[in-house]
Amino acid sequence: MKKIMVVFLFFLLVFSACQERETENPFFSEYLTPFGVPPFDQIQNQHFVPAFERGISQQQAAIEEIVSNPEAPTFENTIERLEYSRELLNRVSLVFFNYNSANTSGEIQQLAQEISPMLSAHSDNIMLNAALFDRVREVHQQMDQLDLEPQQRRLLEETYKAFVRNGALLAQEQQARFREINQELSLLTLQFGQNVLGEVNTFQLVIDNQEDLSGLPEPVIEAAAEAAASRGLENQWVFTLQNPSVMPFLYNADNRELRRIMQQAYINRGNNDNEFDNKEIIGRIVNLRLERAQMLGYDNHAHFVLEETMAGNISGVMDFIGQVWEPAIALAREEARELQAMIHEEGNDFQLEQWDWRYYAEKVRREKYDLDEEVVRQYFELNNVRDGIFDIVNRLWGLEFVDQPDVPRYHPDVQVFEVREADGEHIGILYMDFHPRESKRGGAWMSSFRSQHITPEGIFVHPVITIVGNFTPPSARQPSLLTFDEMTTFFHEFGHALHGLLSNVRYPSLAGTNVPRDFVELPSQIMENWAREPEVMVTFARHFQTGETIPDELMQRLEESAHFNQGFATVEFLASAYLDMEYHTLTRPLGQDRLWEVPLTINQRTIENTGLIPQIHFRHGSTHFNHIFSGGYSAGYYSYMWSGLLDADAFEAFRETGDFFDQTTAQAFRQHILEMGGTEDAMQMYITFRGQKPLIEPLLKQRGLLR
């Protein structure tokens, strides 16, 4: 009897311990935090894999219920049930992949290598489930006979297309290969991004001769000294490939040889025949994407991708970017001649090179417009810009932002605000993470920890949005002072945040930024227009020490210089858009035995086909082109320019009223664009807002390309 009791107590203790360990995993229960944000202070790395496994298991069980349901398939018991089947999986995925981008570590990266193929296999198990697809197809075939609301109809259409585009109609043996491709791509794209980050974190230019700092602004020198000190290097200066370090160096350093070293290191990220080399990975990604697209009946990967965009097809993209490229390359050639003239005027006989362009462009800008970036930065203190954005958004849509210092955050640097309607109604939570660190990938982006939607029970779920940047950090002597480009980038990402925050959609897969790739940048890029308008800029541009509003004469010089160097900026961008299309319009696989040569070959082919001048390099070269090889922009990098077409035309709607804060126009933009998510065709949403299709002239005018 005692033995039985001991055994019983042992198993009871084991069960209790297991139960306690399960309840310790914060993903397994409702978040008991302010506003239901993730409990970042409780989340540990060991929680992720068990949460993913349970999330996958729960969705598999839900799908089994759908498939085994003896009732005839309906929208409710099949499409809607599938839509709401991944609550836990969404919860843990959003936290984990935001960590992997903005607060990663060696352990997180190793977990990503384990988790990404797990999720790829799970997705394939859903999309290639024949019994599930049969039910989806049966509901889709009845669509015109069903009494569906517009959002329900849209969800049904998108769900059916998702199955077809993910191999549901393939033969069984093809589906097996389809799974293999997806597994391999999930790891390759992940490795590509990790390699770029590794390259950035590894490189450092160490200067030990003070004369080599000539031309650099004092705050840049101070930041380099702090970077050296943090590495234990006394009386030295360290420059890195993070944007707030490399860009001021290329714009200001008088030492031409050091500029060359920095430029070459910057453009050769992922191209150095070391552990972070991405050349062969690119070839493998391109071949696998091509094979998958052709299995699905498309000529190439671009054909597959563009079917779901506003541009519609390859010719639509190429015709559009061609209209911008021709005036841009002509202007860039003029700019190159002007920079070469300055080189000669200084008594130099060398030819303008890529590592000279930014340096001499900055000199010309100072000479023409008496503009010094270091002077301009003093009027764009980070928190002043933030408050200025808050004020602009308040004037447009009545939104209010309330600091929440006690809300959990994933890093001490992060700022958190509650977003409210004018009447105080809660809208959502906004996280903002501004400065570079080794745990964060480069660039700037918006994401979410929870997307807006309405539950099956009719409960409105408020969004939790995050925007991440790599802006100039504060130093020991001064706060974070943004360059003009960083300031407009802040506005840009805030526009994405508004798209997520103001979403008013029923289904999570249609909410917020779940729109075509060449439409998603409209809400972000239109915000940049307010950033650049002089009468708006004066409301937030104040000197960080004196509080003085930016002087009229400086504002005028900024306005006069708005189109300066736009040939370079546009060509640099479009060259990468052409590079993207060059990779993804291939119709034959690349030779497997020499994949490491692919980037050089494709780069050169793009240069020859476009007439790109040698003094300008791609904004994103092949081996560090995260957008297309590690992000979601493959065959879609052009979309930033396409959205520029939309944002320039859309801002004209405000300009035509004579009031940049016209309430009728602002409310129409909110109602027909920001709130709609992907519930309607993108072009139709735009036409409903604007009353017409977008015109290209405002874009050309905005960039100074309309002669």
XYZ file of C-alpha atoms in Angstrom:
707
model
C 0.000 0.000 0.000
C 2.801 2.389 0.895
C 4.599 1.526 -2.359
C 1.475 2.250 -4.382
C 1.038 5.532 -2.542
C 4.684 6.510 -3.167
C 4.347 5.741 -6.879
C 1.088 7.704 -6.985
C 2.708 10.687 -5.256
C 5.689 10.485 -7.624
C 3.500 10.669 -10.716
C 1.418 13.413 -9.128
C 4.565 15.466 -8.556
C 5.776 14.817 -12.104
C 2.370 15.817 -13.490
C 2.301 18.938 -11.348
C 5.826 19.870 -12.385
C 4.953 19.414 -16.063
C 1.790 21.432 -15.605
C 3.767 24.165 -13.849
C 6.356 24.232 -16.648
C 3.572 24.559 -19.215
C 1.926 27.414 -17.396
C 5.308 29.130 -17.160
C 5.361 29.464 -20.945
C 3.812 32.915 -21.467
C 2.505 32.030 -24.935
C 0.183 29.378 -23.489
C -2.134 31.720 -21.640
C -3.796 35.065 -22.093
C -1.389 37.968 -21.751
C -2.104 39.624 -18.397
C -0.277 42.787 -19.388
C -1.435 46.356 -20.032
C -3.369 46.344 -23.325
C -2.593 42.649 -23.758
C 0.879 43.266 -25.224
C 3.372 40.385 -25.192
C 4.958 39.915 -21.741
C 8.480 40.557 -22.977
C 9.879 40.437 -19.460
C 8.703 36.822 -19.149
C 9.501 35.499 -22.631
C 12.682 33.439 -22.792
C 14.281 31.728 -25.763
C 13.354 28.273 -24.517
C 9.665 29.190 -24.773
C 9.649 29.544 -28.551
C 9.970 25.981 -29.862
C 7.351 24.507 -27.489
C 4.979 27.351 -28.392
C 5.512 26.800 -32.112
C 4.975 23.055 -31.688
C 1.745 23.581 -29.773
C 0.565 26.235 -32.229
C 1.164 23.865 -35.127
C -0.570 21.042 -33.260
C -3.593 23.210 -32.508
C -3.954 24.295 -36.108
C -3.539 20.712 -37.325
C -6.336 19.658 -34.977
C -8.566 22.455 -36.260
C -7.928 21.405 -39.850
C -8.703 17.801 -38.988
C -12.034 18.995 -37.612
C -12.738 20.862 -40.840
C -11.844 17.895 -43.040
C -13.760 15.326 -40.961
C -16.891 17.451 -40.645
C -19.733 15.326 -42.079
C -21.687 18.438 -43.039
C -21.356 19.897 -46.513
C -18.630 22.553 -46.744
C -19.819 26.098 -46.134
C -18.113 29.434 -45.825
C -18.476 29.276 -42.044
C -17.377 25.699 -41.371
C -14.491 25.711 -43.869
C -13.184 29.130 -44.953
C -13.864 31.051 -41.758
C -12.838 28.138 -39.549
C -9.508 27.902 -41.398
C -8.975 31.661 -41.120
C -9.212 31.563 -37.336
C -7.278 28.316 -36.848
C -3.833 29.759 -36.085
C -4.302 32.049 -33.104
C -1.437 30.640 -31.001
C 0.804 30.193 -34.020
C 0.314 33.841 -34.987
C 0.991 34.960 -31.441
C 4.357 33.245 -31.131
C 5.382 33.859 -34.767
C 4.958 37.610 -34.525
C 7.097 37.813 -31.412
C 9.795 35.447 -32.629
C 10.340 36.923 -36.075
C 10.316 40.454 -34.713
C 12.996 39.313 -32.272
C 14.986 37.787 -35.122
C 14.953 41.138 -36.960
C 15.246 43.674 -34.151
C 16.729 41.889 -31.132
C 18.461 38.785 -32.389
C 21.314 36.735 -30.957
C 23.273 33.660 -31.867
C 20.715 31.535 -30.038
C 17.767 33.211 -31.778
C 19.433 32.691 -35.143
C 19.982 29.019 -34.383
C 16.333 28.708 -33.353
C 15.310 30.363 -36.618
C 17.222 27.674 -38.507
C 15.115 25.090 -36.672
C 11.795 26.910 -36.755
C 11.699 28.194 -40.352
C 11.679 24.761 -42.033
C 9.206 23.572 -39.396
C 6.807 26.351 -40.410
C 7.435 25.749 -44.105
C 6.512 22.086 -43.708
C 3.428 23.010 -41.708
C 2.294 25.459 -44.382
C 2.764 22.824 -47.060
C 0.804 20.325 -44.973
C -2.118 22.737 -45.078
C -1.903 23.921 -48.673
C -1.284 20.415 -50.035
C -4.018 18.773 -47.960
C -6.206 17.358 -50.718
C -9.287 16.841 -48.529
C -9.088 20.381 -47.204
C -8.633 21.827 -50.692
C -11.641 19.862 -51.931
C -13.789 21.611 -49.352
C -12.303 25.025 -50.145
C -12.837 24.450 -53.864
C -16.424 23.354 -53.342
C -17.246 26.541 -51.438
C -15.448 28.612 -54.074
C -17.469 27.024 -56.856
C -20.644 28.093 -55.054
C -19.464 31.659 -54.474
C -21.965 33.353 -56.776
C -24.859 31.476 -55.171
C -23.823 32.293 -51.618
C -25.091 35.373 -49.811
C -21.652 36.642 -48.821
C -20.688 40.056 -47.526
C -17.896 41.796 -49.500
C -15.191 40.872 -46.968
C -16.364 37.275 -46.881
C -16.259 37.108 -50.660
C -12.771 38.587 -50.689
C -11.563 36.089 -48.077
C -12.982 33.198 -50.096
C -11.273 34.402 -53.272
C -7.935 34.921 -51.540
C -8.093 31.576 -49.713
C -8.780 29.649 -52.909
C -5.996 31.468 -54.770
C -3.582 30.780 -51.915
C -4.153 27.036 -52.250
C -3.728 27.085 -56.023
C -0.625 29.267 -55.898
C 0.864 26.966 -53.265
C 0.588 23.773 -55.276
C -2.846 22.343 -54.480
C -3.480 21.483 -58.155
C -0.118 19.771 -58.682
C 0.221 16.023 -59.097
C 1.310 14.146 -55.997
C 4.892 13.578 -57.162
C 5.190 17.268 -58.028
C 3.888 18.180 -54.599
C 6.709 16.212 -53.008
C 9.266 18.257 -54.942
C 7.293 21.447 -54.152
C 7.734 20.710 -50.446
C 11.473 20.179 -50.882
C 11.816 23.530 -52.654
C 9.936 25.385 -49.933
C 12.019 23.743 -47.221
C 15.269 24.698 -48.879
C 14.126 28.248 -49.621
C 13.057 28.776 -46.026
C 16.627 28.104 -44.895
C 18.442 29.852 -47.740
C 16.548 33.123 -47.399
C 17.089 33.054 -43.655
C 20.809 32.387 -44.072
C 21.124 35.218 -46.597
C 19.867 37.791 -44.089
C 21.973 36.385 -41.271
C 25.060 36.613 -43.489
C 24.438 40.291 -44.254
C 24.063 41.070 -40.564
C 27.188 39.054 -39.763
C 29.177 40.964 -42.381
C 28.003 44.311 -41.004
C 28.891 43.338 -37.449
C 32.323 42.014 -38.437
C 33.685 44.928 -40.454
C 35.311 47.908 -38.815
C 37.542 50.616 -40.202
C 39.979 51.565 -37.445
C 41.702 54.951 -37.734
C 44.646 55.780 -35.507
C 45.858 58.934 -37.269
C 43.862 62.044 -36.436
C 44.703 63.582 -39.817
C 42.620 60.873 -41.469
C 39.535 62.329 -39.776
C 39.793 65.504 -41.848
C 36.409 66.681 -43.144
C 34.355 64.628 -40.732
C 31.895 66.523 -38.504
C 32.725 66.582 -34.815
C 29.663 64.511 -33.760
C 30.670 61.783 -36.230
C 34.207 61.769 -34.832
C 32.848 61.567 -31.283
C 30.626 58.616 -32.201
C 33.634 56.868 -33.790
C 35.689 57.479 -30.653
C 32.907 56.004 -28.507
C 32.715 52.988 -30.837
C 36.476 52.487 -30.454
C 36.327 52.837 -26.683
C 33.559 50.243 -26.480
C 35.943 47.851 -28.275
C 38.823 48.644 -25.921
C 40.710 50.741 -28.480
C 42.260 53.822 -26.876
C 42.947 57.007 -28.870
C 41.469 55.463 -31.999
C 38.294 55.800 -34.029
C 36.085 53.028 -35.398
C 33.702 53.312 -38.350
C 31.261 50.536 -39.187
C 28.882 49.572 -41.979
C 25.848 50.702 -40.013
C 24.258 53.610 -41.860
C 24.811 56.309 -39.199
C 28.535 55.533 -39.450
C 29.248 54.685 -43.088
C 27.114 57.375 -44.736
C 28.571 60.414 -42.912
C 32.001 59.000 -43.699
C 31.297 58.736 -47.438
C 29.773 62.212 -47.523
C 32.482 64.004 -45.549
C 35.834 62.208 -45.252
C 38.581 64.053 -47.157
C 40.789 60.952 -47.334
C 39.868 59.496 -50.716
C 41.558 56.141 -50.139
C 39.638 55.588 -46.919
C 36.408 56.540 -48.705
C 37.241 53.881 -51.280
C 37.760 51.281 -48.575
C 34.453 52.155 -46.906
C 32.532 52.223 -50.190
C 33.936 48.889 -51.309
C 33.202 47.296 -47.952
C 29.658 48.679 -48.072
C 28.829 47.412 -51.562
C 30.602 44.072 -51.003
C 28.622 42.933 -47.981
C 28.058 39.211 -48.535
C 30.631 39.134 -51.348
C 33.925 38.501 -49.589
C 34.593 34.754 -49.947
C 34.233 34.250 -46.214
C 31.734 32.621 -43.859
C 29.164 35.312 -44.733
C 29.416 34.920 -48.508
C 26.045 35.010 -50.270
C 27.025 34.447 -53.909
C 26.169 30.767 -54.184
C 23.086 31.206 -51.996
C 21.718 33.699 -54.532
C 22.066 31.232 -57.392
C 20.331 28.510 -55.417
C 17.463 30.825 -54.407
C 16.930 32.026 -57.973
C 16.945 28.501 -59.395
C 14.530 27.185 -56.786
C 12.113 30.080 -57.272
C 12.200 29.535 -61.029
C 11.599 25.801 -60.679
C 8.659 26.387 -58.351
C 7.088 29.005 -60.616
C 7.384 26.783 -63.672
C 5.869 23.856 -61.773
C 2.835 26.099 -61.233
C 2.613 26.957 -64.922
C 4.365 30.345 -64.982
C 7.249 31.334 -67.258
C 9.318 32.649 -64.378
C 9.175 33.854 -60.786
C 8.315 37.438 -61.751
C 5.336 36.224 -63.788
C 4.134 34.340 -60.707
C 4.623 37.246 -58.292
C 3.251 40.055 -60.446
C -0.050 38.309 -61.052
C -1.024 39.516 -57.567
C 0.053 43.162 -57.945
C -1.352 46.424 -59.296
C 1.222 46.387 -62.121
C -0.199 43.017 -63.158
C 2.638 41.688 -65.293
C 6.274 42.093 -66.298
C 5.612 44.501 -69.156
C 3.555 46.703 -66.816
C 6.551 46.970 -64.480
C 9.170 47.465 -67.180
C 7.127 50.079 -69.041
C 6.579 52.026 -65.833
C 10.161 52.067 -64.583
C 11.349 52.839 -68.117
C 9.307 56.048 -68.087
C 11.196 57.147 -64.974
C 14.608 55.735 -65.910
C 15.103 57.736 -69.101
C 14.827 61.236 -67.588
C 16.636 60.040 -64.437
C 19.714 58.640 -66.206
C 19.913 61.767 -68.344
C 19.878 63.918 -65.210
C 22.436 61.653 -63.498
C 24.848 62.133 -66.411
C 24.502 65.902 -66.004
C 25.175 65.569 -62.286
C 28.268 63.443 -62.969
C 29.637 66.120 -65.287
C 29.064 68.748 -62.606
C 30.898 66.695 -59.984
C 33.763 65.986 -62.384
C 34.064 69.727 -63.030
C 34.462 70.367 -59.315
C 37.171 67.687 -59.113
C 39.097 69.476 -61.856
C 38.493 72.888 -60.295
C 40.231 71.608 -57.153
C 43.270 70.754 -59.248
C 42.725 66.983 -59.272
C 43.102 64.878 -62.410
C 41.321 61.676 -61.308
C 38.004 60.525 -62.728
C 34.861 60.526 -60.606
C 34.346 57.124 -58.955
C 31.585 55.621 -56.834
C 33.403 56.527 -53.609
C 33.613 60.148 -54.777
C 29.970 60.787 -55.668
C 28.487 61.459 -52.244
C 31.543 63.432 -51.138
C 31.510 65.803 -54.104
C 27.723 65.973 -54.229
C 27.808 67.251 -50.657
C 30.409 69.826 -51.671
C 28.312 70.995 -54.609
C 25.228 71.158 -52.427
C 27.022 73.334 -49.904
C 28.337 75.578 -52.660
C 25.004 75.905 -54.473
C 22.641 76.124 -51.552
C 24.910 76.922 -48.610
C 23.584 73.788 -46.923
C 25.532 71.832 -44.345
C 23.952 68.547 -43.245
C 25.371 69.004 -39.758
C 23.611 72.353 -39.452
C 20.339 70.914 -40.778
C 20.490 67.971 -38.336
C 20.443 70.310 -35.368
C 16.789 71.071 -36.167
C 15.705 67.427 -36.326
C 16.152 66.129 -32.796
C 14.524 62.716 -32.704
C 11.897 63.368 -30.044
C 10.962 66.705 -31.604
C 10.409 64.957 -34.933
C 8.375 62.268 -33.177
C 6.174 64.879 -31.497
C 5.850 66.707 -34.791
C 4.559 63.539 -36.442
C 2.115 63.066 -33.567
C 0.841 66.618 -34.111
C 0.479 66.165 -37.890
C -1.442 62.928 -37.451
C -3.612 64.608 -34.824
C -4.455 67.431 -37.243
C -5.256 64.942 -39.996
C -7.215 62.310 -38.098
C -7.523 63.477 -34.499
C -5.291 60.722 -33.139
C -3.631 61.137 -29.746
C -0.481 59.446 -28.443
C -0.033 58.731 -24.750
C 3.351 57.652 -23.384
C 3.228 54.261 -21.629
C 6.482 53.927 -19.671
C 5.284 50.891 -17.704
C 4.235 48.730 -20.644
C 6.593 45.745 -21.196
C 9.121 46.224 -23.977
C 11.620 43.884 -25.626
C 14.600 46.273 -25.305
C 15.296 49.191 -22.958
C 15.694 51.615 -25.890
C 12.131 51.059 -27.127
C 9.476 53.747 -26.668
C 5.821 52.715 -26.230
C 2.692 54.795 -26.825
C -1.012 54.142 -26.621
C -2.862 55.476 -29.659
C -6.338 56.913 -29.105
C -9.120 58.465 -31.129
C -9.952 62.113 -30.459
C -12.721 60.992 -28.074
C -10.274 58.873 -26.068
C -11.273 55.511 -27.565
C -8.385 53.039 -27.621
C -6.964 52.291 -31.095
C -3.801 50.335 -30.424
C -0.251 50.275 -29.090
C 2.785 51.612 -30.953
C 6.359 50.483 -30.246
C 9.250 52.545 -31.679
C 12.831 51.235 -31.757
C 15.131 53.826 -33.275
C 18.873 53.118 -33.083
C 21.317 50.570 -34.527
C 22.832 47.757 -32.488
C 24.499 44.472 -33.318
C 21.295 42.558 -32.558
C 19.320 44.447 -35.217
C 19.417 44.110 -38.994
C 19.954 47.242 -41.069
C 17.302 49.472 -42.587
C 13.929 50.559 -41.287
C 10.626 48.704 -41.222
C 7.198 48.327 -39.661
C 5.762 45.119 -38.262
C 3.218 44.004 -35.693
C 3.029 41.980 -32.508
C -0.732 41.663 -32.983
C -2.780 42.524 -36.055
C -6.218 44.083 -35.921
C -9.180 41.781 -36.534
C -12.567 40.767 -35.173
C -12.873 37.395 -33.460
C -15.572 34.862 -34.392
C -17.359 35.992 -31.221
C -17.452 39.565 -32.534
C -14.731 41.004 -30.275
C -12.641 43.774 -31.869
C -8.933 43.000 -31.383
C -6.789 46.131 -31.279
C -3.403 46.104 -33.022
C 0.059 46.224 -31.462
C 2.389 47.801 -34.022
C 6.150 48.328 -34.081
C 8.393 50.518 -36.202
C 12.137 49.909 -36.228
C 14.956 52.091 -37.548
C 18.696 52.529 -37.518
C 18.832 56.274 -36.942
C 21.824 58.232 -35.681
C 22.119 57.395 -31.967
C 22.702 59.966 -29.231
C 26.260 60.582 -28.103
C 27.723 61.672 -24.797
C 27.526 65.301 -25.959
C 24.214 65.555 -27.784
C 20.886 63.768 -28.338
C 19.908 61.862 -31.452
C 19.940 64.355 -34.321
C 18.477 63.023 -37.560
C 19.695 63.705 -41.046
C 17.084 64.952 -43.493
C 16.862 61.438 -44.977
C 16.457 59.862 -41.536
C 13.723 62.350 -40.721
C 11.743 61.469 -43.860
C 12.349 57.755 -43.189
C 10.742 58.220 -39.768
C 7.680 59.727 -41.449
C 7.695 56.855 -43.957
C 7.636 54.118 -41.343
C 5.011 56.000 -39.355
C 2.772 55.820 -42.409
C 3.114 52.044 -42.380
C 2.258 52.112 -38.672
C -0.941 54.060 -39.385
C -1.900 51.442 -41.973
C -1.697 48.811 -39.244
C -3.188 50.910 -36.445
C -6.220 52.235 -38.330
C -7.148 48.928 -39.943
C -10.861 48.212 -39.514
C -11.268 44.760 -41.004
C -12.967 41.545 -39.940
C -10.420 38.912 -40.948
C -6.753 38.938 -39.858
C -5.368 37.847 -43.238
C -7.010 40.874 -44.896
C -6.108 43.441 -42.233
C -3.611 46.283 -42.198
C -0.686 45.905 -44.575
C -1.923 42.635 -46.133
C -2.233 44.303 -49.529
C -0.391 43.982 -52.862
C 3.307 44.747 -52.582
C 3.095 47.725 -54.951
C 0.241 49.245 -52.934
C 1.618 48.765 -49.418
C 4.053 51.679 -49.710
C 1.317 54.241 -50.471
C 0.397 54.967 -46.814
C 4.083 55.242 -45.894
C 5.301 57.335 -48.795
C 2.458 59.819 -48.688
C 3.553 60.742 -45.153
C 6.924 61.882 -46.534
C 5.112 64.691 -48.346
C 4.116 66.319 -45.051
C 7.715 65.952 -43.858
C 9.001 67.985 -46.804
C 6.373 70.747 -46.942
C 7.895 73.974 -45.508
C 4.720 75.143 -43.797
C 4.484 71.780 -42.042
C 8.189 71.371 -41.289
C 8.300 74.600 -39.279
C 5.907 73.012 -36.775
C 8.492 70.459 -35.608
C 11.949 71.583 -36.834
C 13.461 73.282 -33.782
C 17.062 73.680 -32.720
C 17.908 70.996 -30.180
C 19.672 73.476 -27.858
C 17.853 76.796 -28.250
C 14.402 75.601 -29.276
C 14.539 78.116 -32.138
C 12.297 77.258 -35.100
C 14.223 76.466 -38.260
C 15.052 79.836 -39.880
C 13.153 80.898 -42.991
C 16.375 81.230 -44.982
C 17.448 77.674 -44.109
C 13.975 76.397 -44.934
C 14.148 78.188 -48.283
C 17.523 76.631 -49.067
C 16.142 73.186 -48.219
C 13.201 73.796 -50.538
C 15.457 75.019 -53.353
C 17.664 71.940 -52.966
C 14.747 69.479 -52.936
C 15.585 68.187 -56.406
C 19.342 68.241 -55.928
C 21.069 64.922 -56.752
C 17.734 63.336 -57.686
C 19.244 61.845 -60.822
C 21.657 59.878 -58.645
C 19.009 58.903 -56.084
C 16.507 57.744 -58.706
C 19.050 55.886 -60.828
C 20.604 54.206 -57.786
C 17.168 52.950 -56.777
C 15.920 51.930 -60.228
C 19.176 50.112 -60.972
C 18.305 47.790 -58.085
C 14.747 47.441 -59.389
C 16.142 46.382 -62.766
C 18.575 44.015 -61.004
C 15.656 42.408 -59.180
C 13.774 41.895 -62.442
C 16.888 40.565 -64.183
C 17.101 37.753 -61.640
C 13.432 36.930 -61.549
C 12.575 37.076 -65.256
C 15.062 34.292 -66.019
C 13.345 31.390 -67.744
C 16.262 28.939 -67.582
C 18.046 27.740 -64.438
C 21.541 28.993 -63.765
C 24.427 26.544 -64.123
C 24.754 24.603 -60.891
C 28.524 24.141 -61.131
C 29.431 27.842 -61.037
C 26.672 29.453 -58.982
C 29.204 31.670 -57.208
C 29.641 33.578 -60.492
C 25.949 34.421 -60.795
C 25.900 37.835 -59.018
C 28.755 39.193 -61.127
C 27.099 37.948 -64.322
C 23.655 39.332 -63.474
C 25.091 42.616 -62.208
C 27.007 43.101 -65.455
C 24.028 42.134 -67.592
C 21.858 44.669 -65.765
C 24.457 47.404 -66.213
C 24.718 46.704 -69.939
C 20.957 46.485 -70.489
C 20.201 49.733 -68.672
C 23.236 51.858 -69.505
C 23.972 52.415 -65.811
C 26.941 54.768 -65.564
C 29.980 53.383 -63.709
C 30.014 56.200 -61.138
C 26.765 54.878 -59.617
C 26.357 51.499 -57.953
C 23.115 49.698 -57.186
C 21.462 50.969 -54.025
C 21.272 47.318 -53.019
C 23.814 45.083 -54.718
C 23.106 41.410 -55.225
C 24.910 39.937 -52.227
C 23.254 42.243 -49.667
C 19.875 42.717 -51.365
C 17.818 41.689 -48.336
C 14.595 42.991 -49.863
C 14.544 40.352 -52.582
C 16.590 37.495 -51.146
C 15.590 37.618 -47.487
C 12.473 39.781 -47.442
C 9.184 39.814 -49.289
C 10.104 42.003 -52.262
C 11.339 39.495 -54.866
C 10.201 40.753 -58.293
C 8.728 43.620 -56.312
C 11.450 46.117 -55.454
C 9.992 48.401 -58.144
C 6.966 48.782 -55.867
C 8.554 51.644 -53.919
C 8.619 53.671 -57.123
C 5.145 52.464 -58.117
C 3.864 53.557 -54.735
C 5.661 56.845 -55.403
C 3.365 57.195 -58.389
C 0.414 56.669 -56.048
C 1.634 58.881 -53.194
C 2.543 61.830 -55.428
C -0.840 61.688 -57.117
C -2.681 61.147 -53.815
C -0.953 64.121 -52.169
C -2.137 66.222 -55.093
C -5.636 65.637 -53.736
C -4.610 67.565 -50.602
C -2.692 70.168 -52.591
C -5.687 70.831 -54.833
C -7.767 71.835 -51.812
C -5.200 74.442 -50.764
C -5.033 72.836 -47.321
C -2.588 70.041 -46.467
C -4.882 69.120 -43.563
C -8.176 69.238 -45.447
C -10.523 67.098 -43.349
C -12.670 65.822 -46.211
C -9.613 64.513 -48.056
C -7.998 63.161 -44.876
C -11.118 61.258 -43.861
C -11.515 59.882 -47.395
C -7.906 58.629 -47.298
C -8.509 57.001 -43.935
C -11.814 55.434 -44.952
C -10.824 54.163 -48.404
C -7.118 53.372 -47.886
C -5.953 53.119 -44.268
C -8.950 51.282 -42.829
C -9.547 48.908 -45.719
C -6.579 46.541 -45.538
C -6.777 44.119 -48.447
C -10.562 43.817 -48.512
C -10.886 45.230 -52.050
C -8.903 45.398 -55.275
C -6.082 47.887 -54.727
C -6.677 49.968 -57.850
C -10.378 50.160 -57.066
C -9.597 51.399 -53.552
C -7.366 54.068 -55.012
C -9.940 55.164 -57.584
C -12.616 55.324 -54.890
C -10.380 57.695 -52.925
C -9.030 59.776 -55.808
C -11.771 59.530 -58.391
C -9.305 58.482 -61.096
C -6.285 56.298 -61.808
C -2.936 57.809 -60.764
C -1.062 60.022 -63.210
C 2.714 59.829 -63.639
C 3.300 63.586 -63.937
C 3.130 64.296 -60.173
C 5.821 61.648 -59.580
C 8.155 63.105 -62.209
C 7.523 66.589 -60.856
C 8.153 65.443 -57.279
C 11.563 64.071 -58.282
C 12.535 66.998 -60.484
C 12.443 64.834 -63.625
C 9.711 66.716 -65.474
C 11.480 69.093 -67.846
